[in-house]
Amino acid sequence: MPISIIDDSVNNDVLFPAGFGRGYDPAQVEPNLFPKMFGDSPSELKIIPKSEWSARIKEKNETKSSLWHLRQYCANGQQMPTLDQNGQGYCWAYSTTRAVMYLRALMNQPYVRLSGHAIGCMVKNFRDEGGWCGLSAKFHREKGCPSVAHWPEKSMSRSNDRFEVWENAKGHMVTEDWVDASANVYDQNLTFEQVATCLLLNIPCAVDMNWWSHSICAIELVEVESGSFGIRIDNSWTDSWEENGSSILRGSKAIPDGAVALRAAVASLN
């Protein structure tokens, strides 16, 4: 199985304040202030024991019921294409946006390609800068994400920031997630066991990898060899990367340095 260790030097992706290159000044990033009634604390997630992982993975493969299998037909009967951050530092916006697209597929909503650039541009005031998945997840909860029909893909034009665009975005807002609301957006994380549990429950996770200076969407727990587990990811570098835009990370490369799990989105027909 492919294991990717890719130099992301072509992008400005920045995941942590003490990390790589440019990014948000951590002193300027406020903690999440959304109501406590929203979502649940990750500590409330009941972990699936590792002793059950192999059997559950086998069952999901036999029944073709993982998010990886869902991807094969959820775009109007076709494979859902990978997103494209266009070489800019918005991976942290694309990882959560991709997760929302999986949520919509799980909810039997029509296929809509969402605009990760809309999130990156608004959060960063149209600067090409890195961030963290917790930062974009906060925006998804508060404003949603417009479709590429409303905010053209890869566009950084300020003319996209219009009332009707954000009305469309409301139809794709995240309504439930597993996120550490007590932590700053750049410190929010899930353990590997929590991510594994979410993936076994078909809950997509946006995951930051400090070693890679990159953020991706985790969609499947994989047993790469007996007793050894990794995660299948969807990247945001088009279908030309690895296996149709997807690959498998294992070992220390699969341990998140930042992660949020998105559980539900607005049920919208557009």
GROMACS .gro file of C-alpha atoms in nm:
model
  270
    1MET     CA    1   0.000   0.000   0.000
    2PRO     CA    2   0.134   0.351  -0.081
    3ILE     CA    3   0.283   0.542   0.210
    4SER     CA    4   0.338   0.907   0.136
    5ILE     CA    5   0.609   1.130   0.277
    6ILE     CA    6   0.588   1.432   0.053
    7ASP     CA    7   0.775   1.762   0.073
    8ASP     CA    8   0.507   2.032   0.073
    9SER     CA    9   0.753   2.313   0.011
   10VAL     CA   10   0.550   2.437  -0.285
   11ASN     CA   11   0.278   2.548  -0.044
   12ASN     CA   12   0.271   2.788   0.250
   13ASP     CA   13   0.094   2.539   0.475
   14VAL     CA   14   0.156   2.617   0.841
   15LEU     CA   15   0.006   2.408   1.115
   16PHE     CA   16   0.138   2.537   1.445
   17PRO     CA   17   0.261   2.871   1.577
   18ALA     CA   18   0.609   2.732   1.638
   19GLY     CA   19   0.604   2.544   1.309
   20PHE     CA   20   0.703   2.618   0.953
   21GLY     CA   21   0.714   2.940   0.757
   22ARG     CA   22   0.441   3.200   0.771
   23GLY     CA   23   0.108   3.171   0.945
   24TYR     CA   24  -0.129   3.325   1.191
   25ASP     CA   25   0.028   3.504   1.485
   26PRO     CA   26  -0.093   3.280   1.772
   27ALA     CA   27  -0.139   3.585   1.992
   28GLN     CA   28  -0.407   3.701   1.751
   29VAL     CA   29  -0.601   3.374   1.737
   30GLU     CA   30  -0.882   3.366   1.990
   31PRO     CA   31  -1.014   3.045   2.146
   32ASN     CA   32  -1.336   2.902   2.007
   33LEU     CA   33  -1.622   3.094   2.158
   34PHE     CA   34  -1.918   2.903   2.014
   35PRO     CA   35  -2.192   2.799   2.262
   36LYS     CA   36  -2.111   2.507   2.489
   37MET     CA   37  -2.433   2.339   2.376
   38PHE     CA   38  -2.271   2.285   2.035
   39GLY     CA   39  -2.118   1.944   1.966
   40ASP     CA   40  -1.948   1.734   2.232
   41SER     CA   41  -1.611   1.717   2.400
   42PRO     CA   42  -1.373   1.456   2.256
   43SER     CA   43  -1.351   1.312   2.608
   44GLU     CA   44  -1.712   1.199   2.565
   45LEU     CA   45  -1.624   0.987   2.263
   46LYS     CA   46  -1.640   0.620   2.360
   47ILE     CA   47  -1.323   0.463   2.222
   48ILE     CA   48  -1.355   0.141   2.021
   49PRO     CA   49  -1.095  -0.097   2.168
   50LYS     CA   50  -0.799  -0.180   1.946
   51SER     CA   51  -0.882  -0.548   1.992
   52GLU     CA   52  -1.192  -0.488   1.775
   53TRP     CA   53  -1.027  -0.288   1.498
   54SER     CA   54  -0.928  -0.578   1.272
   55ALA     CA   55  -1.274  -0.736   1.278
   56ARG     CA   56  -1.447  -0.405   1.218
   57ILE     CA   57  -1.217  -0.320   0.928
   58LYS     CA   58  -1.276  -0.662   0.776
   59GLU     CA   59  -1.652  -0.618   0.805
   60LYS     CA   60  -1.643  -0.272   0.648
   61ASN     CA   61  -1.436  -0.404   0.357
   62GLU     CA   62  -1.670  -0.699   0.304
   63THR     CA   63  -1.978  -0.477   0.309
   64LYS     CA   64  -1.802  -0.191   0.126
   65SER     CA   65  -1.926   0.050   0.388
   66SER     CA   66  -1.627   0.274   0.463
   67LEU     CA   67  -1.595   0.636   0.351
   68TRP     CA   68  -1.339   0.515   0.095
   69HIS     CA   69  -1.605   0.293  -0.058
   70LEU     CA   70  -1.861   0.575  -0.043
   71ARG     CA   71  -1.624   0.796  -0.239
   72GLN     CA   72  -1.637   0.558  -0.535
   73TYR     CA   73  -1.996   0.648  -0.630
   74CYS     CA   74  -2.115   0.951  -0.431
   75ALA     CA   75  -2.059   1.209  -0.707
   76ASN     CA   76  -2.372   1.135  -0.907
   77GLY     CA   77  -2.276   0.770  -0.936
   78GLN     CA   78  -1.910   0.846  -1.008
   79GLN     CA   79  -1.600   0.869  -0.791
   80MET     CA   80  -1.591   1.197  -0.599
   81PRO     CA   81  -1.299   1.397  -0.743
   82THR     CA   82  -1.023   1.521  -0.516
   83LEU     CA   83  -1.009   1.893  -0.438
   84ASP     CA   84  -0.729   2.124  -0.554
   85GLN     CA   85  -0.571   2.388  -0.330
   86ASN     CA   86  -0.384   2.518  -0.635
   87GLY     CA   87  -0.038   2.522  -0.475
   88GLN     CA   88  -0.149   2.775  -0.215
   89GLY     CA   89  -0.130   2.743   0.162
   90TYR     CA   90  -0.494   2.655   0.223
   91CYS     CA   91  -0.463   2.284   0.299
   92TRP     CA   92  -0.606   2.353   0.647
   93ALA     CA   93  -0.921   2.493   0.482
   94TYR     CA   94  -0.947   2.209   0.231
   95SER     CA   95  -0.918   1.930   0.489
   96THR     CA   96  -1.235   2.040   0.668
   97THR     CA   97  -1.414   2.127   0.345
   98ARG     CA   98  -1.351   1.776   0.214
   99ALA     CA   99  -1.489   1.632   0.539
  100VAL     CA  100  -1.811   1.830   0.492
  101MET     CA  101  -1.847   1.685   0.143
  102TYR     CA  102  -1.825   1.336   0.291
  103LEU     CA  103  -2.086   1.429   0.553
  104ARG     CA  104  -2.325   1.539   0.280
  105ALA     CA  105  -2.273   1.211   0.096
  106LEU     CA  106  -2.345   1.018   0.416
  107MET     CA  107  -2.666   1.218   0.457
  108ASN     CA  108  -2.775   1.135   0.099
  109GLN     CA  109  -2.746   1.499  -0.003
  110PRO     CA  110  -2.683   1.593  -0.367
  111TYR     CA  111  -2.319   1.609  -0.471
  112VAL     CA  112  -2.190   1.965  -0.443
  113ARG     CA  113  -1.825   2.059  -0.485
  114LEU     CA  114  -1.743   2.308  -0.210
  115SER     CA  115  -1.493   2.593  -0.228
  116GLY     CA  116  -1.204   2.552   0.014
  117HIS     CA  117  -1.061   2.878  -0.117
  118ALA     CA  118  -1.362   3.062   0.020
  119ILE     CA  119  -1.269   2.951   0.372
  120GLY     CA  120  -0.900   3.030   0.331
  121CYS     CA  121  -0.956   3.371   0.178
  122MET     CA  122  -1.206   3.488   0.439
  123VAL     CA  123  -1.011   3.363   0.740
  124LYS     CA  124  -0.680   3.502   0.612
  125ASN     CA  125  -0.817   3.823   0.461
  126PHE     CA  126  -0.721   3.699   0.113
  127ARG     CA  127  -0.358   3.632   0.209
  128ASP     CA  128  -0.193   3.310   0.094
  129GLU     CA  129  -0.109   3.172   0.438
  130GLY     CA  130  -0.123   2.849   0.632
  131GLY     CA  131  -0.336   2.772   0.935
  132TRP     CA  132  -0.488   2.481   1.126
  133CYS     CA  133  -0.789   2.259   1.069
  134GLY     CA  134  -0.940   2.382   1.396
  135LEU     CA  135  -0.940   2.733   1.250
  136SER     CA  136  -1.131   2.637   0.938
  137ALA     CA  137  -1.366   2.408   1.134
  138LYS     CA  138  -1.466   2.710   1.342
  139PHE     CA  139  -1.556   2.898   1.022
  140HIS     CA  140  -1.755   2.600   0.892
  141ARG     CA  141  -1.960   2.603   1.213
  142GLU     CA  142  -2.023   2.976   1.207
  143LYS     CA  143  -2.079   3.054   0.837
  144GLY     CA  144  -2.058   2.732   0.636
  145CYS     CA  145  -1.889   2.696   0.298
  146PRO     CA  146  -2.021   2.801  -0.044
  147SER     CA  147  -2.020   2.583  -0.352
  148VAL     CA  148  -1.776   2.647  -0.634
  149ALA     CA  149  -2.071   2.773  -0.836
  150HIS     CA  150  -2.092   3.065  -0.591
  151TRP     CA  151  -1.722   3.108  -0.507
  152PRO     CA  152  -1.528   2.983  -0.811
  153GLU     CA  153  -1.267   2.721  -0.742
  154LYS     CA  154  -0.919   2.857  -0.664
  155SER     CA  155  -1.039   3.216  -0.693
  156MET     CA  156  -0.894   3.475  -0.455
  157SER     CA  157  -1.104   3.763  -0.583
  158ARG     CA  158  -1.263   3.985  -0.319
  159SER     CA  159  -1.564   4.020  -0.547
  160ASN     CA  160  -1.671   3.672  -0.430
  161ASP     CA  161  -1.749   3.806  -0.083
  162ARG     CA  162  -2.119   3.875  -0.140
  163PHE     CA  163  -2.443   3.825   0.053
  164GLU     CA  164  -2.579   3.556  -0.179
  165VAL     CA  165  -2.255   3.358  -0.151
  166TRP     CA  166  -2.287   3.331   0.227
  167GLU     CA  167  -2.655   3.251   0.200
  168ASN     CA  168  -2.551   2.950  -0.007
  169ALA     CA  169  -2.279   2.867   0.247
  170LYS     CA  170  -2.539   2.839   0.524
  171GLY     CA  171  -2.672   2.532   0.347
  172HIS     CA  172  -2.344   2.350   0.416
  173MET     CA  173  -2.278   2.450   0.777
  174VAL     CA  174  -2.141   2.196   1.024
  175THR     CA  175  -2.386   2.132   1.309
  176GLU     CA  176  -2.208   1.867   1.517
  177ASP     CA  177  -1.849   1.771   1.573
  178TRP     CA  178  -1.593   1.633   1.815
  179VAL     CA  179  -1.364   1.924   1.900
  180ASP     CA  180  -1.182   2.048   2.209
  181ALA     CA  181  -1.368   2.374   2.260
  182SER     CA  182  -1.149   2.462   2.558
  183ALA     CA  183  -0.834   2.485   2.343
  184ASN     CA  184  -0.721   2.746   2.097
  185VAL     CA  185  -0.777   2.656   1.734
  186TYR     CA  186  -0.408   2.582   1.686
  187ASP     CA  187  -0.403   2.340   1.984
  188GLN     CA  188  -0.714   2.133   1.912
  189ASN     CA  189  -0.629   1.767   1.864
  190LEU     CA  190  -0.755   1.409   1.883
  191THR     CA  191  -0.552   1.104   1.972
  192PHE     CA  192  -0.487   0.835   1.713
  193GLU     CA  193  -0.734   0.612   1.903
  194GLN     CA  194  -1.001   0.883   1.881
  195VAL     CA  195  -0.940   0.933   1.508
  196ALA     CA  196  -0.949   0.555   1.455
  197THR     CA  197  -1.279   0.531   1.642
  198CYS     CA  198  -1.431   0.810   1.434
  199LEU     CA  199  -1.321   0.650   1.108
  200LEU     CA  200  -1.465   0.314   1.211
  201LEU     CA  201  -1.792   0.504   1.270
  202ASN     CA  202  -1.765   0.677   0.930
  203ILE     CA  203  -1.696   1.017   1.083
  204PRO     CA  204  -1.444   1.203   0.863
  205CYS     CA  205  -1.161   1.384   1.042
  206ALA     CA  206  -0.960   1.685   0.935
  207VAL     CA  207  -0.605   1.610   1.047
  208ASP     CA  208  -0.295   1.830   1.075
  209MET     CA  209   0.045   1.661   1.039
  210ASN     CA  210   0.329   1.872   1.180
  211TRP     CA  211   0.600   1.652   1.024
  212TRP     CA  212   0.449   1.722   0.683
  213SER     CA  213   0.344   2.081   0.747
  214HIS     CA  214   0.019   1.976   0.586
  215SER     CA  215  -0.348   1.913   0.663
  216ILE     CA  216  -0.560   1.641   0.503
  217CYS     CA  217  -0.894   1.465   0.541
  218ALA     CA  218  -0.876   1.120   0.706
  219ILE     CA  219  -1.142   0.882   0.576
  220GLU     CA  220  -1.056   0.524   0.666
  221LEU     CA  221  -0.873   0.315   0.925
  222VAL     CA  222  -0.659   0.057   0.744
  223GLU     CA  223  -0.477  -0.252   0.870
  224VAL     CA  224  -0.155  -0.226   0.673
  225GLU     CA  225  -0.027  -0.554   0.818
  226SER     CA  226  -0.141  -0.780   1.099
  227GLY     CA  227  -0.182  -0.568   1.412
  228SER     CA  228  -0.044  -0.251   1.247
  229PHE     CA  229  -0.284   0.026   1.153
  230GLY     CA  230  -0.273   0.340   0.944
  231ILE     CA  231  -0.515   0.595   0.804
  232ARG     CA  232  -0.626   0.651   0.448
  233ILE     CA  233  -0.629   1.017   0.358
  234ASP     CA  234  -0.778   1.234   0.088
  235ASN     CA  235  -0.537   1.508  -0.013
  236SER     CA  236  -0.610   1.840  -0.189
  237TRP     CA  237  -0.360   1.807  -0.474
  238THR     CA  238  -0.599   1.671  -0.744
  239ASP     CA  239  -0.657   1.313  -0.853
  240SER     CA  240  -0.311   1.302  -1.012
  241TRP     CA  241  -0.148   1.259  -0.668
  242GLU     CA  242  -0.089   0.899  -0.554
  243GLU     CA  243  -0.403   0.679  -0.582
  244ASN     CA  244  -0.660   0.918  -0.729
  245GLY     CA  245  -0.567   1.181  -0.471
  246SER     CA  246  -0.560   0.935  -0.181
  247SER     CA  247  -0.292   0.747   0.010
  248ILE     CA  248  -0.220   0.570   0.340
  249LEU     CA  249  -0.011   0.698   0.631
  250ARG     CA  250   0.114   0.462   0.901
  251GLY     CA  251   0.328   0.454   1.212
  252SER     CA  252   0.440   0.788   1.350
  253LYS     CA  253   0.339   0.953   1.021
  254ALA     CA  254  -0.027   0.881   1.105
  255ILE     CA  255  -0.025   1.045   1.450
  256PRO     CA  256  -0.213   1.377   1.434
  257ASP     CA  257  -0.076   1.702   1.572
  258GLY     CA  258  -0.415   1.863   1.529
  259ALA     CA  259  -0.752   1.709   1.446
  260VAL     CA  260  -1.126   1.770   1.450
  261ALA     CA  261  -1.401   1.519   1.366
  262LEU     CA  262  -1.705   1.650   1.177
  263ARG     CA  263  -2.023   1.457   1.249
  264ALA     CA  264  -2.316   1.636   1.090
  265ALA     CA  265  -2.398   1.921   0.855
  266VAL     CA  266  -2.709   2.112   0.753
  267ALA     CA  267  -2.940   1.902   0.537
  268SER     CA  268  -2.951   2.116   0.224
  269LEU     CA  269  -3.051   2.032  -0.132
  270ASN     CA  270  -2.795   2.268  -0.288
   0.00000   0.00000   0.00000
